[in-house]
GROMACS .gro file of N, CA and C in nm:
model
  336
    1ALA      N    1  18.474  12.019  14.126
    1ALA     CA    2  18.457  11.886  14.058
    1ALA      C    3  18.497  11.803  14.194
    2GLY      N    4  18.462  11.664  14.168
    2GLY     CA    5  18.505  11.562  14.262
    2GLY      C    6  18.422  11.566  14.379
    3ILE      N    7  18.508  11.539  14.498
    3ILE     CA    8  18.439  11.535  14.638
    3ILE      C    9  18.374  11.666  14.668
    4GLY      N   10  18.441  11.786  14.646
    4GLY     CA   11  18.384  11.914  14.695
    4GLY      C   12  18.263  11.934  14.621
    5LYS      N   13  18.249  11.891  14.490
    5LYS     CA   14  18.108  11.918  14.426
    5LYS      C   15  18.014  11.820  14.479
    6CYS      N   16  18.059  11.701  14.518
    6CYS     CA   17  17.949  11.608  14.579
    6CYS      C   18  17.906  11.656  14.709
    7VAL      N   19  17.999  11.709  14.788
    7VAL     CA   20  17.955  11.755  14.923
    7VAL      C   21  17.860  11.890  14.914
    8ALA      N   22  17.894  11.970  14.817
    8ALA     CA   23  17.817  12.086  14.794
    8ALA      C   24  17.672  12.039  14.749
    9MET      N   25  17.665  11.945  14.661
    9MET     CA   26  17.544  11.896  14.618
    9MET      C   27  17.463  11.830  14.720
   10GLU      N   28  17.505  11.761  14.800
   10GLU     CA   29  17.442  11.698  14.920
   10GLU      C   30  17.400  11.811  15.015
   11LEU      N   31  17.470  11.911  15.045
   11LEU     CA   32  17.432  12.010  15.146
   11LEU      C   33  17.323  12.098  15.073
   12ALA      N   34  17.328  12.123  14.944
   12ALA     CA   35  17.219  12.192  14.877
   12ALA      C   36  17.091  12.107  14.873
   13ARG      N   37  17.107  11.989  14.853
   13ARG     CA   38  16.999  11.888  14.853
   13ARG      C   39  16.923  11.887  14.988
   14ARG      N   40  16.995  11.917  15.098
   14ARG     CA   41  16.936  11.922  15.224
   14ARG      C   42  16.882  12.053  15.248
   15ASN      N   43  16.897  12.157  15.154
   15ASN     CA   44  16.840  12.290  15.175
   15ASN      C   45  16.912  12.373  15.239
   16ALA      N   46  17.038  12.354  15.235
   16ALA     CA   47  17.133  12.436  15.309
   16ALA      C   48  17.180  12.566  15.202
   17ARG      N   49  17.184  12.679  15.258
   17ARG     CA   50  17.260  12.779  15.195
   17ARG      C   51  17.400  12.746  15.162
   18THR      N   52  17.448  12.730  15.046
   18THR     CA   53  17.576  12.655  15.020
   18THR      C   54  17.664  12.753  14.923
   19ILE      N   55  17.782  12.790  14.982
   19ILE     CA   56  17.875  12.882  14.903
   19ILE      C   57  17.979  12.785  14.848
   20LEU      N   58  18.001  12.785  14.715
   20LEU     CA   59  18.105  12.722  14.661
   20LEU      C   60  18.217  12.832  14.648
   21ALA      N   61  18.336  12.790  14.700
   21ALA     CA   62  18.448  12.887  14.698
   21ALA      C   63  18.549  12.817  14.601
   22CYS      N   64  18.561  12.884  14.486
   22CYS     CA   65  18.629  12.833  14.359
   22CYS      C   66  18.741  12.936  14.313
   23ARG      N   67  18.836  12.887  14.245
   23ARG     CA   68  18.944  12.982  14.182
   23ARG      C   69  18.876  13.016  14.049
   24SER      N   70  18.818  12.927  13.975
   24SER     CA   71  18.768  12.961  13.854
   24SER      C   72  18.631  13.017  13.839
   25ARG      N   73  18.603  13.129  13.789
   25ARG     CA   74  18.471  13.168  13.794
   25ARG      C   75  18.387  13.088  13.697
   26GLU      N   76  18.436  13.044  13.568
   26GLU     CA   77  18.362  12.974  13.486
   26GLU      C   78  18.341  12.833  13.531
   27ARG      N   79  18.434  12.761  13.596
   27ARG     CA   80  18.383  12.632  13.630
   27ARG      C   81  18.309  12.642  13.764
   28GLY      N   82  18.320  12.735  13.840
   28GLY     CA   83  18.250  12.756  13.959
   28GLY      C   84  18.097  12.784  13.923
   29GLN      N   85  18.080  12.870  13.829
   29GLN     CA   86  17.943  12.911  13.784
   29GLN      C   87  17.861  12.785  13.730
   30ALA      N   88  17.960  12.712  13.645
   30ALA     CA   89  17.891  12.584  13.591
   30ALA      C   90  17.852  12.496  13.694
   31ALA      N   91  17.928  12.479  13.806
   31ALA     CA   92  17.899  12.386  13.909
   31ALA      C   93  17.773  12.443  13.983
   32VAL      N   94  17.765  12.574  14.004
   32VAL     CA   95  17.652  12.637  14.076
   32VAL      C   96  17.516  12.612  13.997
   33GLN      N   97  17.519  12.632  13.869
   33GLN     CA   98  17.400  12.590  13.797
   33GLN      C   99  17.368  12.462  13.786
   34GLU      N  100  17.457  12.378  13.777
   34GLU     CA  101  17.425  12.229  13.789
   34GLU      C  102  17.369  12.179  13.919
   35ILE      N  103  17.429  12.230  14.027
   35ILE     CA  104  17.383  12.206  14.177
   35ILE      C  105  17.232  12.264  14.189
   36ARG      N  106  17.212  12.380  14.144
   36ARG     CA  107  17.079  12.444  14.155
   36ARG      C  108  16.980  12.359  14.075
   37ALA      N  109  17.019  12.326  13.960
   37ALA     CA  110  16.927  12.237  13.871
   37ALA      C  111  16.893  12.094  13.925
   38ALA      N  112  16.990  12.040  14.001
   38ALA     CA  113  16.977  11.903  14.034
   38ALA      C  114  16.898  11.901  14.165
   39THR      N  115  16.907  12.022  14.245
   39THR     CA  116  16.854  12.023  14.380
   39THR      C  117  16.733  12.103  14.407
   40GLY      N  118  16.709  12.192  14.294
   40GLY     CA  119  16.611  12.285  14.307
   40GLY      C  120  16.620  12.391  14.420
   41ASN      N  121  16.754  12.396  14.475
   41ASN     CA  122  16.789  12.498  14.585
   41ASN      C  123  16.846  12.621  14.515
   42PRO      N  124  16.772  12.732  14.524
   42PRO     CA  125  16.830  12.858  14.460
   42PRO      C  126  16.949  12.912  14.544
   43ALA      N  127  16.964  12.870  14.671
   43ALA     CA  128  17.070  12.938  14.770
   43ALA      C  129  17.216  12.868  14.757
   44VAL      N  130  17.249  12.854  14.640
   44VAL     CA  131  17.382  12.798  14.598
   44VAL      C  132  17.447  12.909  14.529
   45LEU      N  133  17.564  12.965  14.605
   45LEU     CA  134  17.632  13.074  14.558
   45LEU      C  135  17.766  13.051  14.519
   46LEU      N  136  17.840  13.123  14.440
   46LEU     CA  137  17.976  13.125  14.406
   46LEU      C  138  18.048  13.232  14.471
   47ARG      N  139  18.158  13.223  14.513
   47ARG     CA  140  18.249  13.320  14.574
   47ARG      C  141  18.388  13.280  14.517
   48LEU      N  142  18.466  13.373  14.471
   48LEU     CA  143  18.598  13.325  14.429
   48LEU      C  144  18.706  13.322  14.550
   49LEU      N  145  18.782  13.228  14.560
   49LEU     CA  146  18.877  13.209  14.644
   49LEU      C  147  18.994  13.121  14.587
   50ASP      N  148  19.112  13.173  14.616
   50ASP     CA  149  19.239  13.101  14.582
   50ASP      C  150  19.313  13.098  14.714
   51THR      N  151  19.306  12.962  14.770
   51THR     CA  152  19.382  12.935  14.899
   51THR      C  153  19.526  12.935  14.882
   52GLY      N  154  19.581  12.942  14.754
   52GLY     CA  155  19.728  12.965  14.754
   52GLY      C  156  19.761  13.111  14.780
   53SER      N  157  19.664  13.196  14.795
   53SER     CA  158  19.690  13.342  14.802
   53SER      C  159  19.619  13.390  14.933
   54LEU      N  160  19.715  13.414  15.033
   54LEU     CA  161  19.666  13.465  15.165
   54LEU      C  162  19.574  13.585  15.157
   55ALA      N  163  19.606  13.670  15.058
   55ALA     CA  164  19.534  13.805  15.031
   55ALA      C  165  19.389  13.748  14.995
   56SER      N  166  19.375  13.657  14.903
   56SER     CA  167  19.246  13.611  14.856
   56SER      C  168  19.176  13.534  14.977
   57VAL      N  169  19.227  13.461  15.052
   57VAL     CA  170  19.197  13.412  15.165
   57VAL      C  171  19.126  13.516  15.262
   58ARG      N  172  19.203  13.603  15.300
   58ARG     CA  173  19.161  13.720  15.375
   58ARG      C  174  19.045  13.811  15.320
   59ALA      N  175  19.036  13.825  15.214
   59ALA     CA  176  18.925  13.891  15.133
   59ALA      C  177  18.807  13.802  15.135
   60PHE      N  178  18.828  13.676  15.113
   60PHE     CA  179  18.701  13.593  15.134
   60PHE      C  180  18.644  13.583  15.259
   61ALA      N  181  18.745  13.560  15.351
   61ALA     CA  182  18.684  13.545  15.496
   61ALA      C  183  18.610  13.680  15.531
   62ALA      N  184  18.676  13.777  15.492
   62ALA     CA  185  18.608  13.921  15.544
   62ALA      C  186  18.480  13.937  15.479
   63ALA      N  187  18.466  13.883  15.357
   63ALA     CA  188  18.325  13.886  15.284
   63ALA      C  189  18.233  13.806  15.354
   64VAL      N  190  18.256  13.680  15.375
   64VAL     CA  191  18.172  13.597  15.448
   64VAL      C  192  18.139  13.636  15.588
   65LEU      N  193  18.215  13.686  15.665
   65LEU     CA  194  18.196  13.738  15.800
   65LEU      C  195  18.108  13.881  15.793
   66ARG      N  196  18.113  13.947  15.678
   66ARG     CA  197  18.033  14.064  15.656
   66ARG      C  198  17.896  14.023  15.600
   67GLU      N  199  17.891  13.926  15.513
   67GLU     CA  200  17.760  13.907  15.443
   67GLU      C  201  17.670  13.786  15.493
   68GLU      N  202  17.739  13.699  15.566
   68GLU     CA  203  17.666  13.587  15.625
   68GLU      C  204  17.613  13.598  15.769
   69PRO      N  205  17.510  13.580  15.805
   69PRO     CA  206  17.471  13.582  15.951
   69PRO      C  207  17.540  13.488  16.039
   70ARG      N  208  17.565  13.365  15.972
   70ARG     CA  209  17.623  13.256  16.049
   70ARG      C  210  17.683  13.162  15.952
   71LEU      N  211  17.777  13.080  16.006
   71LEU     CA  212  17.838  12.981  15.928
   71LEU      C  213  17.836  12.848  16.006
   72ASP      N  214  17.770  12.750  15.960
   72ASP     CA  215  17.753  12.623  16.039
   72ASP      C  216  17.848  12.514  15.997
   73VAL      N  217  17.892  12.520  15.869
   73VAL     CA  218  17.974  12.404  15.827
   73VAL      C  219  18.088  12.472  15.737
   74LEU      N  220  18.210  12.425  15.755
   74LEU     CA  221  18.316  12.466  15.667
   74LEU      C  222  18.382  12.338  15.606
   75VAL      N  223  18.397  12.327  15.490
   75VAL     CA  224  18.465  12.199  15.419
   75VAL      C  225  18.588  12.247  15.353
   76ASN      N  226  18.699  12.223  15.408
   76ASN     CA  227  18.833  12.267  15.340
   76ASN      C  228  18.852  12.126  15.263
   77ASN      N  229  18.846  12.141  15.127
   77ASN     CA  230  18.860  12.047  15.039
   77ASN      C  231  18.957  12.061  14.917
   78ALA      N  232  18.985  12.179  14.899
   78ALA     CA  233  19.072  12.217  14.778
   78ALA      C  234  19.211  12.167  14.809
   79GLY      N  235  19.282  12.132  14.704
   79GLY     CA  236  19.428  12.091  14.716
   79GLY      C  237  19.481  12.074  14.576
   80ILE      N  238  19.618  12.082  14.566
   80ILE     CA  239  19.688  12.044  14.448
   80ILE      C  240  19.813  11.962  14.476
   81THR      N  241  19.849  11.882  14.368
   81THR     CA  242  19.958  11.798  14.388
   81THR      C  243  20.029  11.792  14.251
   82GLY      N  244  20.158  11.747  14.249
   82GLY     CA  245  20.237  11.722  14.118
   82GLY      C  246  20.273  11.847  14.044
   83LEU      N  247  20.261  11.973  14.097
   83LEU     CA  248  20.309  12.083  14.015
   83LEU      C  249  20.455  12.096  14.047
   84PRO      N  250  20.520  12.153  13.950
   84PRO     CA  251  20.663  12.200  13.954
   84PRO      C  252  20.676  12.304  14.085
   85PHE      N  253  20.790  12.308  14.140
   85PHE     CA  254  20.825  12.392  14.247
   85PHE      C  255  20.794  12.536  14.206
   86ALA      N  256  20.709  12.608  14.284
   86ALA     CA  257  20.696  12.743  14.243
   86ALA      C  258  20.668  12.829  14.362
   87ILE      N  259  20.698  12.955  14.373
   87ILE     CA  260  20.691  13.052  14.485
   87ILE      C  261  20.569  13.135  14.461
   88THR      N  262  20.475  13.174  14.547
   88THR     CA  263  20.377  13.260  14.530
   88THR      C  264  20.430  13.412  14.538
   89SER      N  265  20.333  13.508  14.497
   89SER     CA  266  20.379  13.629  14.489
   89SER      C  267  20.404  13.675  14.640
   90GLU      N  268  20.349  13.598  14.732
   90GLU     CA  269  20.362  13.625  14.881
   90GLU      C  270  20.492  13.569  14.941
   91GLY      N  271  20.576  13.501  14.856
   91GLY     CA  272  20.690  13.434  14.887
   91GLY      C  273  20.682  13.290  14.951
   92LEU      N  274  20.574  13.220  14.939
   92LEU     CA  275  20.542  13.110  14.981
   92LEU      C  276  20.555  12.979  14.872
   93GLU      N  277  20.593  12.862  14.915
   93GLU     CA  278  20.595  12.774  14.829
   93GLU      C  279  20.436  12.729  14.786
   94GLN      N  280  20.417  12.720  14.658
   94GLN     CA  281  20.276  12.724  14.605
   94GLN      C  282  20.192  12.597  14.668
   95THR      N  283  20.242  12.479  14.670
   95THR     CA  284  20.175  12.360  14.702
   95THR      C  285  20.139  12.375  14.866
   96PHE      N  286  20.234  12.426  14.946
   96PHE     CA  287  20.215  12.437  15.086
   96PHE      C  288  20.119  12.539  15.111
   97ALA      N  289  20.130  12.648  15.032
   97ALA     CA  290  20.035  12.759  15.070
   97ALA      C  291  19.900  12.722  15.035
   98THR      N  292  19.872  12.649  14.912
   98THR     CA  293  19.739  12.603  14.866
   98THR      C  294  19.671  12.502  14.968
   99ASN      N  295  19.756  12.407  15.005
   99ASN     CA  296  19.702  12.272  15.060
   99ASN      C  297  19.698  12.291  15.209
  100TYR      N  298  19.786  12.378  15.271
  100TYR     CA  299  19.789  12.383  15.420
  100TYR      C  300  19.778  12.527  15.476
  101LEU      N  301  19.858  12.625  15.428
  101LEU     CA  302  19.827  12.761  15.492
  101LEU      C  303  19.718  12.835  15.451
  102GLY      N  304  19.674  12.837  15.349
  102GLY     CA  305  19.540  12.900  15.299
  102GLY      C  306  19.424  12.840  15.382
  103PRO      N  307  19.395  12.703  15.376
  103PRO     CA  308  19.300  12.641  15.460
  103PRO      C  309  19.309  12.673  15.610
  104PHE      N  310  19.429  12.671  15.666
  104PHE     CA  311  19.443  12.701  15.793
  104PHE      C  312  19.405  12.838  15.833
  105LEU      N  313  19.454  12.931  15.754
  105LEU     CA  314  19.415  13.082  15.767
  105LEU      C  315  19.276  13.097  15.764
  106LEU      N  316  19.213  13.041  15.664
  106LEU     CA  317  19.063  13.060  15.631
  106LEU      C  318  18.992  12.995  15.768
  107THR      N  319  19.027  12.883  15.812
  107THR     CA  320  18.955  12.839  15.914
  107THR      C  321  18.956  12.926  16.046
  108ASN      N  322  19.075  12.964  16.072
  108ASN     CA  323  19.094  13.059  16.175
  108ASN      C  324  19.033  13.184  16.172
  109LEU      N  325  19.036  13.241  16.054
  109LEU     CA  326  18.954  13.389  16.036
  109LEU      C  327  18.816  13.364  16.041
  110LEU      N  328  18.767  13.250  16.008
  110LEU     CA  329  18.606  13.219  16.010
  110LEU      C  330  18.572  13.185  16.156
  111LEU      N  331  18.654  13.157  16.241
  111LEU     CA  332  18.606  13.123  16.387
  111LEU      C  333  18.562  13.234  16.448
  112GLY      N  334  18.589  13.368  16.404
  112GLY     CA  335  18.531  13.484  16.466
  112GLY      C  336  18.600  13.501  16.583
   0.00000   0.00000   0.00000
């Protein structure tokens, strides 16, 4: 939703192979279908990713590196705010993990 979906829509409109990295399979698949219908670009894909989980970030990055011949653009857009204090299963504060550590790790893993 929001800025991320608009960016994905514009990339797909420019005929880019576009991977939507989403926490929710249902919402992500709905966005994929909407973007494909609006742009006519069948190369819009959904991959599950929770940037609040470093294990999820590592698995996503490994899959991208294994499956994609190249990566030209990475848009780190996900973020949360206003949640009550919580600790992830990996022992990290949830907001910090989701908004900073996950995207930082993802970017560095994808640098190759």
